[in-house]
Amino acid sequence: QVQLAESGGRLVQAGGSLRLSCAASERTITSYAMAWFRQAPGKEREFVAGISWSGTTTYYANSVKGRFTISGDNAKNTVYLQMNSLKPEDTALYYCAAGAASYAEKNYPYWGQGTQVTVSS
């Protein structure tokens, strides 16, 4: 049973930084590609960043490239999303997902409940 639990979301000022965590059940992050998606009010959920099961490959949406970094800690079964230079348009509910390496959410069968990130201007 794959379980994912996000944490770390909060209110932050524009230009600030935040690190999100996704605690996964044992062996999840070494068995599946992991990804972060986000959904802003009134918008569809979109891909943010992903990392391969081996941790050797990362991939990002153009909108966050150079500002966000995804990483994993196998010992802690946790995936992180370091977010720097935050913008108000980054405001969204951020989800962690596990599945096949892809930009498409249909390829991720396992999802967490989400953590809210709000960036004030």
PDB file of C-alpha atoms in Angstrom:
ATOM      1  CA  GLN A   1       0.000   0.000   0.000  1.00  0.00           C
ATOM      2  CA  VAL A   2       1.549   3.274  -1.136  1.00  0.00           C
ATOM      3  CA  GLN A   3       0.877   6.185   1.177  1.00  0.00           C
ATOM      4  CA  LEU A   4       2.013   9.750   0.645  1.00  0.00           C
ATOM      5  CA  ALA A   5       1.785  12.673   3.070  1.00  0.00           C
ATOM      6  CA  GLU A   6       2.770  16.198   2.143  1.00  0.00           C
ATOM      7  CA  SER A   7       3.795  18.909   4.585  1.00  0.00           C
ATOM      8  CA  GLY A   8       5.520  22.277   4.668  1.00  0.00           C
ATOM      9  CA  GLY A   9       3.006  24.487   2.935  1.00  0.00           C
ATOM     10  CA  ARG A  10       2.270  27.894   4.438  1.00  0.00           C
ATOM     11  CA  LEU A  11       1.890  31.600   3.708  1.00  0.00           C
ATOM     12  CA  VAL A  12       5.093  33.210   2.419  1.00  0.00           C
ATOM     13  CA  GLN A  13       5.961  36.572   0.880  1.00  0.00           C
ATOM     14  CA  ALA A  14       6.911  36.903  -2.768  1.00  0.00           C
ATOM     15  CA  GLY A  15      10.626  36.359  -3.245  1.00  0.00           C
ATOM     16  CA  GLY A  16      10.777  33.995  -0.298  1.00  0.00           C
ATOM     17  CA  SER A  17      11.608  30.301  -0.076  1.00  0.00           C
ATOM     18  CA  LEU A  18       9.803  27.218   1.117  1.00  0.00           C
ATOM     19  CA  ARG A  19      10.570  23.511   1.279  1.00  0.00           C
ATOM     20  CA  LEU A  20       7.810  20.974   0.882  1.00  0.00           C
ATOM     21  CA  SER A  21       8.177  17.407   2.087  1.00  0.00           C
ATOM     22  CA  CYS A  22       6.456  14.241   0.932  1.00  0.00           C
ATOM     23  CA  ALA A  23       6.768  11.345   3.366  1.00  0.00           C
ATOM     24  CA  ALA A  24       6.203   8.058   1.572  1.00  0.00           C
ATOM     25  CA  SER A  25       5.610   4.531   2.730  1.00  0.00           C
ATOM     26  CA  GLU A  26       8.655   2.279   2.746  1.00  0.00           C
ATOM     27  CA  ARG A  27      10.422   1.631  -0.572  1.00  0.00           C
ATOM     28  CA  THR A  28       8.049   3.879  -2.495  1.00  0.00           C
ATOM     29  CA  ILE A  29      10.595   6.421  -3.700  1.00  0.00           C
ATOM     30  CA  THR A  30      13.001   3.681  -4.812  1.00  0.00           C
ATOM     31  CA  SER A  31      10.236   1.835  -6.662  1.00  0.00           C
ATOM     32  CA  TYR A  32       8.399   4.663  -8.385  1.00  0.00           C
ATOM     33  CA  ALA A  33       9.108   7.953 -10.039  1.00  0.00           C
ATOM     34  CA  MET A  34       7.949  10.743  -7.767  1.00  0.00           C
ATOM     35  CA  ALA A  35       6.491  14.069  -8.767  1.00  0.00           C
ATOM     36  CA  TRP A  36       4.960  17.269  -7.496  1.00  0.00           C
ATOM     37  CA  PHE A  37       1.836  18.708  -9.074  1.00  0.00           C
ATOM     38  CA  ARG A  38      -0.131  21.797  -8.117  1.00  0.00           C
ATOM     39  CA  GLN A  39      -3.625  23.121  -8.550  1.00  0.00           C
ATOM     40  CA  ALA A  40      -4.550  26.769  -8.252  1.00  0.00           C
ATOM     41  CA  PRO A  41      -8.170  27.854  -7.637  1.00  0.00           C
ATOM     42  CA  GLY A  42     -10.196  27.603 -10.822  1.00  0.00           C
ATOM     43  CA  LYS A  43      -7.379  25.934 -12.732  1.00  0.00           C
ATOM     44  CA  GLU A  44      -6.500  22.394 -13.718  1.00  0.00           C
ATOM     45  CA  ARG A  45      -3.847  20.476 -11.847  1.00  0.00           C
ATOM     46  CA  GLU A  46      -0.437  20.891 -13.473  1.00  0.00           C
ATOM     47  CA  PHE A  47       2.932  19.171 -13.338  1.00  0.00           C
ATOM     48  CA  VAL A  48       5.658  20.974 -11.375  1.00  0.00           C
ATOM     49  CA  ALA A  49       8.657  18.664 -10.964  1.00  0.00           C
ATOM     50  CA  GLY A  50       9.586  14.989 -11.094  1.00  0.00           C
ATOM     51  CA  ILE A  51      12.415  12.661 -10.117  1.00  0.00           C
ATOM     52  CA  SER A  52      13.185   9.155 -11.325  1.00  0.00           C
ATOM     53  CA  TRP A  53      13.093   6.171  -8.962  1.00  0.00           C
ATOM     54  CA  SER A  54      16.911   6.084  -9.077  1.00  0.00           C
ATOM     55  CA  GLY A  55      17.133   9.766  -8.255  1.00  0.00           C
ATOM     56  CA  THR A  56      19.451  10.359 -11.194  1.00  0.00           C
ATOM     57  CA  THR A  57      17.000  12.215 -13.421  1.00  0.00           C
ATOM     58  CA  THR A  58      14.931  15.263 -12.589  1.00  0.00           C
ATOM     59  CA  TYR A  59      12.529  17.206 -14.797  1.00  0.00           C
ATOM     60  CA  TYR A  60      10.655  20.449 -14.354  1.00  0.00           C
ATOM     61  CA  ALA A  61       7.875  22.545 -15.753  1.00  0.00           C
ATOM     62  CA  ASN A  62       9.225  25.577 -17.605  1.00  0.00           C
ATOM     63  CA  SER A  63       7.456  27.875 -15.163  1.00  0.00           C
ATOM     64  CA  VAL A  64       9.561  26.684 -12.213  1.00  0.00           C
ATOM     65  CA  LYS A  65      12.838  25.720 -13.894  1.00  0.00           C
ATOM     66  CA  GLY A  66      15.743  27.436 -12.162  1.00  0.00           C
ATOM     67  CA  ARG A  67      13.649  28.259  -9.076  1.00  0.00           C
ATOM     68  CA  PHE A  68      12.466  24.878  -7.793  1.00  0.00           C
ATOM     69  CA  THR A  69      14.521  21.777  -7.012  1.00  0.00           C
ATOM     70  CA  ILE A  70      13.194  18.275  -6.409  1.00  0.00           C
ATOM     71  CA  SER A  71      15.249  15.786  -4.425  1.00  0.00           C
ATOM     72  CA  GLY A  72      14.849  12.555  -2.527  1.00  0.00           C
ATOM     73  CA  ASP A  73      16.215  11.010   0.655  1.00  0.00           C
ATOM     74  CA  ASN A  74      15.989   7.222   0.407  1.00  0.00           C
ATOM     75  CA  ALA A  75      16.867   6.699   4.070  1.00  0.00           C
ATOM     76  CA  LYS A  76      13.915   8.853   5.126  1.00  0.00           C
ATOM     77  CA  ASN A  77      11.574   7.721   2.310  1.00  0.00           C
ATOM     78  CA  THR A  78      10.961  11.391   1.653  1.00  0.00           C
ATOM     79  CA  VAL A  79      10.898  13.581  -1.422  1.00  0.00           C
ATOM     80  CA  TYR A  80      11.408  17.329  -1.171  1.00  0.00           C
ATOM     81  CA  LEU A  81      10.534  20.329  -3.263  1.00  0.00           C
ATOM     82  CA  GLN A  82      12.746  23.323  -2.549  1.00  0.00           C
ATOM     83  CA  MET A  83      11.043  26.432  -3.849  1.00  0.00           C
ATOM     84  CA  ASN A  84      12.984  29.690  -4.172  1.00  0.00           C
ATOM     85  CA  SER A  85      12.105  33.112  -5.578  1.00  0.00           C
ATOM     86  CA  LEU A  86       8.437  32.398  -5.021  1.00  0.00           C
ATOM     87  CA  LYS A  87       5.853  34.356  -6.977  1.00  0.00           C
ATOM     88  CA  PRO A  88       2.158  34.972  -6.280  1.00  0.00           C
ATOM     89  CA  GLU A  89       1.362  32.743  -9.272  1.00  0.00           C
ATOM     90  CA  ASP A  90       2.950  29.835  -7.399  1.00  0.00           C
ATOM     91  CA  THR A  91       0.003  29.921  -5.005  1.00  0.00           C
ATOM     92  CA  ALA A  92      -1.698  26.526  -5.179  1.00  0.00           C
ATOM     93  CA  LEU A  93      -2.427  23.269  -3.449  1.00  0.00           C
ATOM     94  CA  TYR A  94       0.679  21.154  -3.977  1.00  0.00           C
ATOM     95  CA  TYR A  95       0.355  17.392  -4.373  1.00  0.00           C
ATOM     96  CA  CYS A  96       2.924  14.622  -4.199  1.00  0.00           C
ATOM     97  CA  ALA A  97       2.446  11.669  -6.551  1.00  0.00           C
ATOM     98  CA  ALA A  98       4.086   8.302  -7.260  1.00  0.00           C
ATOM     99  CA  GLY A  99       4.034   6.351 -10.516  1.00  0.00           C
ATOM    100  CA  ALA A 100       5.742   6.182 -13.896  1.00  0.00           C
ATOM    101  CA  ALA A 101       8.106   8.993 -14.866  1.00  0.00           C
ATOM    102  CA  SER A 102       5.991  11.410 -16.856  1.00  0.00           C
ATOM    103  CA  TYR A 103       4.666  14.925 -17.049  1.00  0.00           C
ATOM    104  CA  ALA A 104       1.104  13.568 -17.199  1.00  0.00           C
ATOM    105  CA  GLU A 105      -0.892  13.034 -14.028  1.00  0.00           C
ATOM    106  CA  LYS A 106      -2.654  10.016 -15.538  1.00  0.00           C
ATOM    107  CA  ASN A 107       0.601   8.075 -15.126  1.00  0.00           C
ATOM    108  CA  TYR A 108       0.663   8.581 -11.363  1.00  0.00           C
ATOM    109  CA  PRO A 109      -1.787   6.259  -9.580  1.00  0.00           C
ATOM    110  CA  TYR A 110      -0.808   7.287  -6.050  1.00  0.00           C
ATOM    111  CA  TRP A 111      -1.475  10.728  -4.577  1.00  0.00           C
ATOM    112  CA  GLY A 112      -1.219  12.548  -1.298  1.00  0.00           C
ATOM    113  CA  GLN A 113      -3.826  14.924   0.118  1.00  0.00           C
ATOM    114  CA  GLY A 114      -1.922  18.097  -0.714  1.00  0.00           C
ATOM    115  CA  THR A 115      -0.389  20.998   1.167  1.00  0.00           C
ATOM    116  CA  GLN A 116      -1.374  24.633   0.619  1.00  0.00           C
ATOM    117  CA  VAL A 117       1.199  27.181  -0.503  1.00  0.00           C
ATOM    118  CA  THR A 118       0.144  30.824  -0.556  1.00  0.00           C
ATOM    119  CA  VAL A 119       2.490  33.520  -1.841  1.00  0.00           C
ATOM    120  CA  SER A 120       1.570  37.085  -0.978  1.00  0.00           C
ATOM    121  CA  SER A 121       2.651  40.024  -3.113  1.00  0.00           C
TER     122      SER A 121
END
